mmCIF file of C-alpha atoms in Angstrom:
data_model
loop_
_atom_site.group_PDB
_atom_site.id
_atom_site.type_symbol
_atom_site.label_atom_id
_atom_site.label_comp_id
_atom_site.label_asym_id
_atom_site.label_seq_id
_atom_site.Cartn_x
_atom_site.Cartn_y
_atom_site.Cartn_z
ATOM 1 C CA UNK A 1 -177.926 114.537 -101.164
ATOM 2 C CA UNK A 2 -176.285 111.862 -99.487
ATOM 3 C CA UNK A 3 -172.426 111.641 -99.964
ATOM 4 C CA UNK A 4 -170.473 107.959 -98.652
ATOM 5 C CA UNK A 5 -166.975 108.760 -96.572
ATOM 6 C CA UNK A 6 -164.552 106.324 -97.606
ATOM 7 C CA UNK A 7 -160.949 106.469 -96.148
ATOM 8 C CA UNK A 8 -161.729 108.940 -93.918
ATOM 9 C CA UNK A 9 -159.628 109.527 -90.792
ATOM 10 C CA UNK A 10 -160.448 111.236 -87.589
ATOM 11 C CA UNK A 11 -157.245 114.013 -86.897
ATOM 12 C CA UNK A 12 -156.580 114.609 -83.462
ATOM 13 C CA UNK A 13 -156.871 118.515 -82.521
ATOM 14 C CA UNK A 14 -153.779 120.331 -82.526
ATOM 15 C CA UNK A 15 -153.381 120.571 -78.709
ATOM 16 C CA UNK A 16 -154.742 116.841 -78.543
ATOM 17 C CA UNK A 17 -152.467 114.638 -76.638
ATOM 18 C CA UNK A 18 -151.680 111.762 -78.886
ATOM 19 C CA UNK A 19 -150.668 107.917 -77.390
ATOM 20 C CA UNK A 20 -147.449 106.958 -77.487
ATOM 21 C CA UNK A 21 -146.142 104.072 -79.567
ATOM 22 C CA UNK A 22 -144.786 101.030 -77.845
ATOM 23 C CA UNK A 23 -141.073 102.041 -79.360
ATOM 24 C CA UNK A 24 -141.550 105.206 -77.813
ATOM 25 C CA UNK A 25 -142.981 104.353 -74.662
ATOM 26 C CA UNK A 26 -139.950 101.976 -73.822
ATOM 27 C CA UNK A 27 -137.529 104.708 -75.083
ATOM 28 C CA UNK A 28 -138.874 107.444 -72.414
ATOM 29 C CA UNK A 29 -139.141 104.652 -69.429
ATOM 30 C CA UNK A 30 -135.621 103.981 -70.253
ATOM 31 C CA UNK A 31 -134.467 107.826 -70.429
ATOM 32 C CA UNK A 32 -136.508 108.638 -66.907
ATOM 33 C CA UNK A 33 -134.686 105.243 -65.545
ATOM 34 C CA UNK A 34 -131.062 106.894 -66.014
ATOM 35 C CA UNK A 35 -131.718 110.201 -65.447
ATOM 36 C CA UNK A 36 -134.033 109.733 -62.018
ATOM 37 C CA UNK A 37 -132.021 107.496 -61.042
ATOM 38 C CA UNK A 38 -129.132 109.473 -61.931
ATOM 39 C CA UNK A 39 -130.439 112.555 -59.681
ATOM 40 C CA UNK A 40 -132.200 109.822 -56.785
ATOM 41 C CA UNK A 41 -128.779 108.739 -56.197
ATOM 42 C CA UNK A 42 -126.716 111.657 -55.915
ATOM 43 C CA UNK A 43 -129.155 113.900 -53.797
ATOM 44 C CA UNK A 44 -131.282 110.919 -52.521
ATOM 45 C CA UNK A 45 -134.526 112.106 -54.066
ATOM 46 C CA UNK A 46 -136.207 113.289 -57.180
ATOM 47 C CA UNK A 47 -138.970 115.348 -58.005
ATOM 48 C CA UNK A 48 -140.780 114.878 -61.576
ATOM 49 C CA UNK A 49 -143.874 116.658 -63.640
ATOM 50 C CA UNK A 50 -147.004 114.216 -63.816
ATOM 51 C CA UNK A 51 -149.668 116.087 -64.831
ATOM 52 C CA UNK A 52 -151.346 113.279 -66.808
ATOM 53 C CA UNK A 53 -152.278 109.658 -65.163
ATOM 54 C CA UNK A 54 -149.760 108.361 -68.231
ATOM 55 C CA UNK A 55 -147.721 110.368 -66.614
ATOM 56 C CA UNK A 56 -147.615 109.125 -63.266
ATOM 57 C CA UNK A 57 -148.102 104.991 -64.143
ATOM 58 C CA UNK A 58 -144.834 106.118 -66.165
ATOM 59 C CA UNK A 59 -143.397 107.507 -62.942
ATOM 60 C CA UNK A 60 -144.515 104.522 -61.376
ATOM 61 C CA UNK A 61 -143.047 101.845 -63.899
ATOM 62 C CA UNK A 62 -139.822 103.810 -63.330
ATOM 63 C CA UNK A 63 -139.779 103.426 -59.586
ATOM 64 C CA UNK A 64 -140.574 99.902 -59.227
ATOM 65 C CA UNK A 65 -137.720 99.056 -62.406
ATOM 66 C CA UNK A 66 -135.452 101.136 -60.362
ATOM 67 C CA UNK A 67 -136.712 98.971 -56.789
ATOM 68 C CA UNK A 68 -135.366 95.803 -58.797
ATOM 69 C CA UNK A 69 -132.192 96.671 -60.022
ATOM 70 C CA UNK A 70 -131.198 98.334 -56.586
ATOM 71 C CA UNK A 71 -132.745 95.817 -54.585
ATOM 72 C CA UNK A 72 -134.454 98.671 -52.512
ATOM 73 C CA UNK A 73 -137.130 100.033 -52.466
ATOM 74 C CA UNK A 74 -138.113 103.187 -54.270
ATOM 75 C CA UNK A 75 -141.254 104.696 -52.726
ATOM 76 C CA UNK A 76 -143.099 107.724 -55.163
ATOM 77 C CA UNK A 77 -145.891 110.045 -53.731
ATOM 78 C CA UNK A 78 -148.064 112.888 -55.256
ATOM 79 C CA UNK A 79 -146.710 115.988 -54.065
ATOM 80 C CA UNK A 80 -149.394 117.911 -55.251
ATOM 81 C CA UNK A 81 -151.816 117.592 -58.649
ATOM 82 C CA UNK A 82 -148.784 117.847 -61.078
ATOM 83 C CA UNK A 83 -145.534 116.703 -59.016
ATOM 84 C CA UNK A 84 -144.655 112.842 -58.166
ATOM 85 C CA UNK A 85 -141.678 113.005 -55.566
ATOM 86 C CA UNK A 86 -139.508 109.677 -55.957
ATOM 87 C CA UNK A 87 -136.760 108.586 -53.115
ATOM 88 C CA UNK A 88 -135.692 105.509 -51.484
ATOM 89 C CA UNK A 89 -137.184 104.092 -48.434
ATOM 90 C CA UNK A 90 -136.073 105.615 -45.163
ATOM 91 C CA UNK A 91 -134.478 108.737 -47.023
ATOM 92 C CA UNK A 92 -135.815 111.861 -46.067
ATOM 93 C CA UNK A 93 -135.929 115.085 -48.313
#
């Protein structure tokens, strides 16, 4: 017997990692703006999670929106697999 789906929607699993929306994604760059920032210019550096490549273009976005409204630049490296370090250029930490 043949049965036709109709309305049928594929659920991500529960663990799944789901996309964010364009809202959201705007909220969180703003958020990691003020509070990187916040900690990049009191102790000169920052160290953040980025265990996803979302993760790290996010971390990226951040440092080159931070670049422009400081007017210097804000290098970011991979620490390791899951850490992006953030700092401005010629600051050592």
């Amino acid at each position: 017997m043949i049965r036709d789906l109709y309305n049928v929607e594929i659920r991500p699993a529960e663990d799944a990692v789901t996309p964010l929306t364009d809202e959201e994604e705007l909220r969180y760059q703003n958020l990691l703006f003020g509070e990187l920032g916040h900690r990049i210019s009191e102790q000169g550096w920052v160290r953040h999670p980025a265990h996803t490549p979302e993760d790290r273009r996010r971390l990226i976005a951040v440092a080159r929106r931070l670049s422009a409204h400081w007017g210097q630049e804000v290098c970011f490296e991979a620490e390791d697999t899951t850490r992006f370090r953030l700092y401005p250029r010629g600051v050592a930490g």
